[in-house]
mmCIF file of C-alpha atoms and ligand atoms in Angstrom:
data_model
loop_
_atom_site.group_PDB
_atom_site.id
_atom_site.type_symbol
_atom_site.label_atom_id
_atom_site.label_comp_id
_atom_site.label_asym_id
_atom_site.label_seq_id
_atom_site.Cartn_x
_atom_site.Cartn_y
_atom_site.Cartn_z
ATOM 1 C CA MET A 116 53.244 -86.830 62.496
ATOM 2 C CA HIS A 117 53.163 -84.298 65.083
ATOM 3 C CA LYS A 118 50.474 -81.875 63.648
ATOM 4 C CA ILE A 119 49.525 -79.602 66.788
ATOM 5 C CA HIS A 120 49.512 -75.779 65.884
ATOM 6 C CA ALA A 121 52.103 -73.967 67.877
ATOM 7 C CA ASP A 122 50.304 -70.647 67.803
ATOM 8 C CA PHE A 123 48.214 -71.476 71.085
ATOM 9 C CA TYR A 124 51.399 -70.591 72.654
ATOM 10 C CA THR A 125 51.958 -67.351 71.163
ATOM 11 C CA SER A 126 48.467 -65.663 71.537
ATOM 12 C CA PRO A 127 46.101 -65.394 74.441
ATOM 13 C CA PRO A 128 43.822 -68.403 75.004
ATOM 14 C CA THR A 129 40.576 -67.043 73.681
ATOM 15 C CA TYR A 130 37.761 -69.694 74.475
ATOM 16 C CA LYS A 131 37.397 -70.778 70.802
ATOM 17 C CA HIS A 132 41.052 -70.902 70.654
ATOM 18 C CA TYR A 133 41.138 -73.106 73.946
ATOM 19 C CA VAL A 134 38.732 -75.317 72.848
ATOM 20 C CA ASP A 135 40.189 -76.097 69.381
ATOM 21 C CA LYS A 136 43.424 -76.933 70.997
ATOM 22 C CA LEU A 137 41.860 -79.206 73.637
ATOM 23 C CA MET A 138 40.272 -81.230 70.827
ATOM 24 C CA GLU A 139 43.669 -81.201 68.822
ATOM 25 C CA LEU A 140 45.083 -82.781 72.068
ATOM 26 C CA LYS A 141 42.577 -85.191 72.219
ATOM 27 C CA ASN A 142 42.778 -86.410 68.514
ATOM 28 C CA GLU A 143 46.360 -86.413 68.581
ATOM 29 C CA PHE A 144 46.728 -88.320 71.920
ATOM 30 C CA PRO A 145 44.209 -90.987 72.287
ATOM 31 C CA PHE A 146 45.179 -91.777 75.766
ATOM 32 C CA VAL A 147 44.058 -88.435 76.907
ATOM 33 C CA GLN A 148 40.530 -88.249 78.344
ATOM 34 C CA LEU A 149 38.689 -84.954 77.688
ATOM 35 C CA PHE A 150 35.475 -84.239 79.687
ATOM 36 C CA SER A 151 33.296 -81.388 80.973
ATOM 37 C CA ILE A 152 32.920 -80.929 84.802
ATOM 38 C CA GLY A 153 30.159 -78.507 84.493
ATOM 39 C CA GLN A 154 29.242 -74.903 82.949
ATOM 40 C CA SER A 155 29.976 -71.632 83.581
ATOM 41 C CA VAL A 156 27.004 -69.042 84.284
ATOM 42 C CA LEU A 157 26.938 -68.351 80.574
ATOM 43 C CA GLY A 158 26.883 -72.056 79.685
ATOM 44 C CA ARG A 159 30.302 -72.469 78.451
ATOM 45 C CA GLN A 160 31.855 -75.734 79.196
ATOM 46 C CA ILE A 161 34.541 -75.889 82.105
ATOM 47 C CA PHE A 162 36.706 -78.773 80.580
ATOM 48 C CA ALA A 163 39.126 -81.200 82.463
ATOM 49 C CA LEU A 164 41.612 -83.418 80.801
ATOM 50 C CA SER A 165 43.127 -86.816 82.369
ATOM 51 C CA ILE A 166 45.955 -89.052 81.835
ATOM 52 C CA GLY A 167 46.864 -92.059 83.504
ATOM 53 C CA ASN A 168 45.523 -94.059 86.252
ATOM 54 C CA MET A 169 42.316 -92.334 87.834
ATOM 55 C CA LYS A 170 42.197 -94.277 91.143
ATOM 56 C CA GLN A 171 44.454 -91.677 92.566
ATOM 57 C CA VAL A 172 45.429 -88.480 90.819
ATOM 58 C CA THR A 173 47.337 -85.210 91.170
ATOM 59 C CA LEU A 174 44.983 -81.980 90.153
ATOM 60 C CA MET A 175 46.284 -78.989 88.512
ATOM 61 C CA ALA A 176 43.716 -76.059 87.824
ATOM 62 C CA GLY A 177 44.325 -72.581 86.456
ATOM 63 C CA ALA A 178 42.491 -69.219 85.407
ATOM 64 C CA PHE A 179 40.189 -68.935 88.565
ATOM 65 C CA HIS A 180 40.965 -65.372 87.907
ATOM 66 C CA ALA A 181 40.149 -63.757 84.625
ATOM 67 C CA GLN A 182 43.302 -61.775 84.079
ATOM 68 C CA GLU A 183 45.492 -64.949 85.129
ATOM 69 C CA TRP A 184 44.858 -66.766 81.702
ATOM 70 C CA LEU A 185 48.297 -67.345 81.240
ATOM 71 C CA THR A 186 48.267 -70.090 83.604
ATOM 72 C CA THR A 187 45.654 -72.061 81.209
ATOM 73 C CA THR A 188 48.344 -71.738 78.610
ATOM 74 C CA LEU A 189 51.147 -72.931 80.888
ATOM 75 C CA LEU A 190 49.026 -76.030 82.066
ATOM 76 C CA VAL A 191 48.240 -76.983 78.385
ATOM 77 C CA ARG A 192 51.730 -76.443 77.724
ATOM 78 C CA TYR A 193 52.927 -78.790 80.324
ATOM 79 C CA LEU A 194 49.997 -81.430 79.287
ATOM 80 C CA GLU A 195 51.080 -81.578 75.936
ATOM 81 C CA ARG A 196 54.675 -82.008 76.837
ATOM 82 C CA VAL A 197 53.584 -85.005 79.037
ATOM 83 C CA CYS A 198 51.618 -86.412 76.338
ATOM 84 C CA LEU A 199 54.585 -86.274 73.916
ATOM 85 C CA ALA A 200 56.774 -88.195 76.630
ATOM 86 C CA VAL A 201 54.266 -90.646 77.209
ATOM 87 C CA ARG A 202 53.862 -91.435 73.503
ATOM 88 C CA GLU A 203 57.535 -91.455 72.735
ATOM 89 C CA LYS A 204 58.259 -93.207 76.090
ATOM 90 C CA SER A 205 60.977 -90.448 76.740
ATOM 91 C CA LYS A 206 61.779 -88.533 79.802
ATOM 92 C CA ILE A 207 61.247 -85.105 81.075
ATOM 93 C CA CYS A 208 63.956 -83.575 83.320
ATOM 94 C CA GLY A 209 65.436 -87.038 83.377
ATOM 95 C CA THR A 210 62.262 -88.362 84.732
ATOM 96 C CA SER A 211 60.022 -91.061 82.890
ATOM 97 C CA LEU A 212 56.270 -90.331 83.684
ATOM 98 C CA ASN A 213 54.986 -93.568 82.316
ATOM 99 C CA GLN A 214 55.844 -95.310 85.513
ATOM 100 C CA SER A 215 54.351 -93.121 87.970
ATOM 101 C CA LEU A 216 51.150 -92.309 85.611
ATOM 102 C CA SER A 217 50.556 -96.094 85.793
ATOM 103 C CA GLN A 218 49.968 -95.565 89.442
ATOM 104 C CA LYS A 219 48.763 -92.048 89.931
ATOM 105 C CA GLY A 220 47.239 -90.017 87.002
ATOM 106 C CA LEU A 221 47.143 -86.209 86.248
ATOM 107 C CA LEU A 222 44.011 -84.280 86.132
ATOM 108 C CA PHE A 223 43.728 -80.640 84.792
ATOM 109 C CA VAL A 224 41.541 -78.180 84.664
ATOM 110 C CA PRO A 225 43.174 -75.411 82.734
ATOM 111 C CA MET A 226 40.283 -72.674 82.831
ATOM 112 C CA VAL A 227 37.887 -72.898 85.747
ATOM 113 C CA ASN A 228 36.626 -69.567 84.788
ATOM 114 C CA PRO A 229 35.934 -69.241 81.093
ATOM 115 C CA ASP A 230 33.660 -66.342 81.339
ATOM 116 C CA GLY A 231 35.978 -64.157 83.130
ATOM 117 C CA VAL A 232 38.628 -64.946 80.764
ATOM 118 C CA CYS A 233 36.398 -64.090 77.765
ATOM 119 C CA ILE A 234 35.700 -60.734 79.641
ATOM 120 C CA ALA A 235 39.318 -60.125 80.201
ATOM 121 C CA LEU A 236 40.473 -60.962 76.713
ATOM 122 C CA GLU A 237 37.355 -59.770 74.804
ATOM 123 C CA GLY A 238 35.620 -57.247 76.769
ATOM 124 C CA ALA A 239 32.184 -56.705 78.292
ATOM 125 C CA GLU A 240 30.524 -57.637 75.007
ATOM 126 C CA SER A 241 31.480 -61.399 75.376
ATOM 127 C CA ALA A 242 29.186 -61.516 78.172
ATOM 128 C CA GLY A 243 25.862 -62.124 76.621
ATOM 129 C CA LYS A 244 23.123 -60.955 78.552
ATOM 130 C CA TYR A 245 25.244 -59.990 81.438
ATOM 131 C CA ALA A 246 26.969 -57.452 79.112
ATOM 132 C CA PRO A 247 24.963 -54.675 80.444
ATOM 133 C CA PHE A 248 25.775 -55.664 83.925
ATOM 134 C CA VAL A 249 29.443 -56.265 83.396
ATOM 135 C CA THR A 250 29.780 -52.755 81.935
ATOM 136 C CA GLN A 251 27.992 -51.214 84.712
ATOM 137 C CA ILE A 252 30.256 -52.638 87.413
ATOM 138 C CA GLN A 253 33.332 -51.819 85.301
ATOM 139 C CA LEU A 254 32.034 -48.028 84.919
ATOM 140 C CA SER A 255 32.011 -48.108 88.928
ATOM 141 C CA SER A 256 35.371 -49.705 89.272
ATOM 142 C CA GLN A 257 38.793 -48.964 88.052
ATOM 143 C CA ARG A 258 39.857 -52.417 88.743
ATOM 144 C CA SER A 259 40.446 -54.808 86.031
ATOM 145 C CA TRP A 260 38.092 -57.749 85.671
ATOM 146 C CA GLN A 261 39.246 -61.142 87.816
ATOM 147 C CA ALA A 262 35.661 -62.302 88.734
ATOM 148 C CA ASN A 263 33.079 -64.634 86.852
ATOM 149 C CA VAL A 264 30.389 -63.066 85.058
ATOM 150 C CA ARG A 265 28.269 -62.423 88.056
ATOM 151 C CA GLY A 266 30.881 -60.153 89.499
ATOM 152 C CA VAL A 267 31.963 -63.213 92.266
ATOM 153 C CA ASP A 268 35.471 -63.474 92.595
ATOM 154 C CA LEU A 269 35.594 -67.534 92.561
ATOM 155 C CA ASN A 270 38.926 -67.762 94.675
ATOM 156 C CA HIS A 271 36.650 -66.026 97.608
ATOM 157 C CA ASN A 272 33.522 -68.338 97.018
ATOM 158 C CA TYR A 273 34.683 -71.484 98.317
ATOM 159 C CA ASP A 274 33.540 -72.811 101.969
ATOM 160 C CA ALA A 275 36.822 -72.138 103.793
ATOM 161 C CA GLY A 276 36.385 -69.370 106.280
ATOM 162 C CA PHE A 277 33.750 -67.633 104.218
ATOM 163 C CA ARG A 278 32.433 -65.724 107.010
ATOM 164 C CA GLN A 279 35.693 -64.326 108.052
ATOM 165 C CA LEU A 280 36.541 -63.446 104.609
ATOM 166 C CA ARG A 281 33.143 -61.614 104.244
ATOM 167 C CA GLU A 282 33.966 -59.169 107.046
ATOM 168 C CA ILE A 283 37.468 -58.663 105.628
ATOM 169 C CA GLU A 284 35.607 -57.531 102.218
ATOM 170 C CA ILE A 285 33.034 -55.421 103.598
ATOM 171 C CA GLN A 286 35.896 -53.628 105.790
ATOM 172 C CA SER A 287 37.702 -53.024 102.248
ATOM 173 C CA GLY A 288 34.345 -51.672 101.079
ATOM 174 C CA ILE A 289 33.257 -54.631 98.789
ATOM 175 C CA THR A 290 29.645 -55.473 99.783
ATOM 176 C CA GLY A 291 28.319 -56.728 96.366
ATOM 177 C CA PRO A 292 29.348 -57.930 92.830
ATOM 178 C CA SER A 293 32.784 -56.371 91.713
ATOM 179 C CA PRO A 294 35.414 -56.940 89.152
ATOM 180 C CA ARG A 295 37.415 -58.789 92.284
ATOM 181 C CA GLN A 296 37.295 -59.820 95.760
ATOM 182 C CA TYR A 297 33.452 -60.100 96.211
ATOM 183 C CA GLY A 298 32.786 -63.799 97.569
ATOM 184 C CA GLY A 299 29.195 -64.015 96.646
ATOM 185 C CA GLN A 300 26.226 -64.438 98.717
ATOM 186 C CA TYR A 301 27.016 -67.925 100.173
ATOM 187 C CA PRO A 302 29.711 -70.450 99.675
ATOM 188 C CA HIS A 303 29.845 -72.376 96.332
ATOM 189 C CA SER A 304 27.085 -70.102 95.106
ATOM 190 C CA GLU A 305 28.711 -70.152 91.395
ATOM 191 C CA PRO A 306 28.496 -72.967 89.082
ATOM 192 C CA GLU A 307 32.277 -72.666 88.350
ATOM 193 C CA THR A 308 32.922 -73.290 92.182
ATOM 194 C CA MET A 309 30.713 -76.085 92.267
ATOM 195 C CA ALA A 310 32.051 -77.790 89.143
ATOM 196 C CA MET A 311 35.408 -78.055 91.100
ATOM 197 C CA VAL A 312 33.656 -78.840 94.387
ATOM 198 C CA ARG A 313 32.088 -81.902 92.598
ATOM 199 C CA LEU A 314 35.405 -82.884 90.801
ATOM 200 C CA CYS A 315 37.137 -83.048 94.279
ATOM 201 C CA LEU A 316 34.238 -85.169 95.800
ATOM 202 C CA ARG A 317 34.350 -87.475 92.835
ATOM 203 C CA HIS A 318 37.765 -88.123 92.508
ATOM 204 C CA ASN A 319 40.772 -89.447 94.820
ATOM 205 C CA ILE A 320 42.767 -86.143 94.469
ATOM 206 C CA SER A 321 45.952 -86.811 96.621
ATOM 207 C CA THR A 322 47.608 -83.151 95.937
ATOM 208 C CA ALA A 323 45.865 -80.133 94.314
ATOM 209 C CA TYR A 324 47.718 -77.445 92.847
ATOM 210 C CA ALA A 325 45.613 -74.157 92.031
ATOM 211 C CA PHE A 326 47.658 -71.848 89.636
ATOM 212 C CA HIS A 327 47.291 -68.192 89.672
ATOM 213 C CA SER A 328 49.567 -65.093 88.782
ATOM 214 C CA GLN A 329 51.687 -63.547 89.610
ATOM 215 C CA GLY A 330 54.536 -63.102 92.228
ATOM 216 C CA GLU A 331 56.654 -66.255 91.948
ATOM 217 C CA GLU A 332 55.103 -67.522 95.425
ATOM 218 C CA ILE A 333 54.203 -70.876 96.729
ATOM 219 C CA PHE A 334 51.268 -70.973 99.314
ATOM 220 C CA TYR A 335 50.669 -74.014 101.091
ATOM 221 C CA GLU A 336 48.994 -73.456 104.561
ATOM 222 C CA TYR A 337 45.407 -73.140 105.822
ATOM 223 C CA GLY A 338 43.826 -73.348 109.108
ATOM 224 C CA GLU A 339 45.217 -74.565 112.527
ATOM 225 C CA ASN A 340 46.923 -78.051 111.352
ATOM 226 C CA PRO A 341 47.574 -78.139 107.658
ATOM 227 C CA PRO A 342 49.045 -81.496 106.539
ATOM 228 C CA ALA A 343 52.563 -81.530 107.633
ATOM 229 C CA LYS A 344 53.455 -83.161 104.019
ATOM 230 C CA GLY A 345 52.454 -79.998 102.423
ATOM 231 C CA TYR A 346 55.173 -78.090 104.136
ATOM 232 C CA TYR A 347 57.916 -80.401 102.956
ATOM 233 C CA MET A 348 56.534 -80.803 99.526
ATOM 234 C CA ALA A 349 56.383 -76.662 99.469
ATOM 235 C CA LYS A 350 59.684 -76.462 100.595
ATOM 236 C CA LEU A 351 61.103 -78.727 97.864
ATOM 237 C CA LEU A 352 59.105 -77.062 95.172
ATOM 238 C CA SER A 353 60.306 -73.772 96.446
ATOM 239 C CA HIS A 354 63.867 -74.985 96.374
ATOM 240 C CA VAL A 355 63.771 -76.387 92.993
ATOM 241 C CA SER A 356 61.985 -73.589 91.242
ATOM 242 C CA GLY A 357 63.484 -70.581 93.090
ATOM 243 C CA TYR A 358 59.915 -69.317 93.823
ATOM 244 C CA THR A 359 59.229 -67.886 97.453
ATOM 245 C CA LEU A 360 57.534 -69.932 100.324
ATOM 246 C CA VAL A 361 54.736 -67.807 101.567
ATOM 247 C CA LYS A 362 53.494 -68.732 105.174
ATOM 248 C CA ASN A 363 49.810 -68.114 105.728
ATOM 249 C CA ASP A 364 49.366 -64.530 107.166
ATOM 250 C CA GLY A 365 46.358 -66.025 109.126
ATOM 251 C CA LEU A 366 43.969 -63.403 108.212
ATOM 252 C CA TYR A 367 43.799 -62.591 104.320
ATOM 253 C CA SER A 368 43.735 -66.142 103.060
ATOM 254 C CA HIS A 369 40.052 -67.477 103.394
ATOM 255 C CA GLY A 370 37.596 -68.738 100.592
ATOM 256 C CA GLY A 371 40.240 -70.017 98.214
ATOM 257 C CA PHE A 372 40.242 -73.153 96.357
ATOM 258 C CA LYS A 373 43.312 -74.485 98.122
ATOM 259 C CA ASP A 374 42.008 -73.335 101.425
ATOM 260 C CA TYR A 375 38.868 -75.430 100.686
ATOM 261 C CA PHE A 376 41.075 -78.405 99.595
ATOM 262 C CA ILE A 377 43.175 -78.668 102.585
ATOM 263 C CA GLU A 378 40.359 -78.157 105.225
ATOM 264 C CA ARG A 379 37.844 -80.298 103.480
ATOM 265 C CA PHE A 380 40.409 -83.276 102.692
ATOM 266 C CA ASP A 381 42.992 -82.747 105.019
ATOM 267 C CA ARG A 382 45.486 -83.361 102.142
ATOM 268 C CA PRO A 383 48.349 -81.014 100.729
ATOM 269 C CA GLY A 384 46.844 -78.132 98.521
ATOM 270 C CA PHE A 385 48.965 -75.208 96.907
ATOM 271 C CA THR A 386 48.606 -71.923 95.284
ATOM 272 C CA ILE A 387 51.293 -71.518 92.699
ATOM 273 C CA GLU A 388 51.592 -67.879 91.644
ATOM 274 C CA ILE A 389 53.514 -67.765 88.468
ATOM 275 C CA GLY A 390 55.536 -65.328 86.932
ATOM 276 C CA LYS A 391 56.436 -61.757 87.901
ATOM 277 C CA GLY A 392 54.894 -58.592 86.437
ATOM 278 C CA GLU A 393 51.597 -57.091 86.153
ATOM 279 C CA ASN A 394 48.354 -59.066 85.141
ATOM 280 C CA PRO A 395 47.750 -60.081 82.669
ATOM 281 C CA LEU A 396 51.252 -61.223 81.980
ATOM 282 C CA PRO A 397 51.867 -61.268 78.533
ATOM 283 C CA ILE A 398 51.859 -64.509 76.457
ATOM 284 C CA THR A 399 55.531 -63.763 75.606
ATOM 285 C CA ASP A 400 56.486 -64.514 79.223
ATOM 286 C CA LEU A 401 55.341 -68.339 78.878
ATOM 287 C CA GLU A 402 58.432 -69.842 77.720
ATOM 288 C CA ASP A 403 60.541 -68.291 80.445
ATOM 289 C CA ILE A 404 57.846 -69.401 83.147
ATOM 290 C CA TYR A 405 57.608 -72.802 81.574
ATOM 291 C CA GLU A 406 61.315 -73.459 81.536
ATOM 292 C CA ARG A 407 61.526 -72.044 85.118
ATOM 293 C CA LEU A 408 58.808 -74.510 86.543
ATOM 294 C CA LEU A 409 59.005 -77.563 84.404
ATOM 295 C CA GLU A 410 60.910 -79.606 86.622
ATOM 296 C CA SER A 411 58.875 -78.518 89.690
ATOM 297 C CA MET A 412 55.630 -79.639 87.763
ATOM 298 C CA VAL A 413 57.383 -83.100 86.948
ATOM 299 C CA ILE A 414 57.871 -83.253 90.801
ATOM 300 C CA MET A 415 54.359 -82.280 91.414
ATOM 301 C CA SER A 416 53.290 -85.109 89.063
ATOM 302 C CA VAL A 417 55.398 -87.713 90.817
ATOM 303 C CA LEU A 418 54.910 -87.003 94.446
HETATM 304 ZN ZN1 ZN B 775 44.555 -65.299 91.221
#
């Protein structure tokens, strides 16, 4: 009997709602592993879920940015679909994942920035002892919150062109904690960043996908010599999803997770910008985005 509540897919993923959903999935599908990869600044667990052979995995991670919580819902939606297919030995988009999962598993981190998502959904009051700090930053900037609770943009905090990115930040007038685009005092200064770095060092991740919103775009390059395989994978994903392939403009992309992953491991890494509109994309956009990306996510899972 399938007892999973559908309402996770019809309202934004507050942290409690999210954790309840992960517990449900673990109980419903015993072959799913649920574990914490670290804690946020405010001590919230950063959860990962895995399925299949962990000797080699594909990583899918979302909600690096607070307003982009729809990526969390999308990844959980896809994970649940995979779980049903595995249990029923059925196909998704004509593909049986059971065989490929026995060779290469899937690793999900649906919410990299739980404190940020809480601020986005519940306001500064959710920031505990950081509430006055968050309120103060919000008063000095009109921009909506994308950072972690310390005002560090996690996708500027990775050790990939950090100094170049810092110069770009300063030119843009960002010199300290901010709702977005401040990279922190040094690379990997934030526990949410370190949790992802440790995850990458501990597991044999063949490909990494960082989900963001919005723009219906796929980014796949970093540095002078990005892995050639990444270009062809991106081309295929672009063809199947209709999302636009974006070449690096050489200047602006530094410090992001996919940048770090490509440079550090010399393996394909991607940023997938889901949906179109203004962040936060409404939860009612979920089903259209999911339908549009489902086959691409199957391809990501088997390649
Ligand atoms: Zn983003």
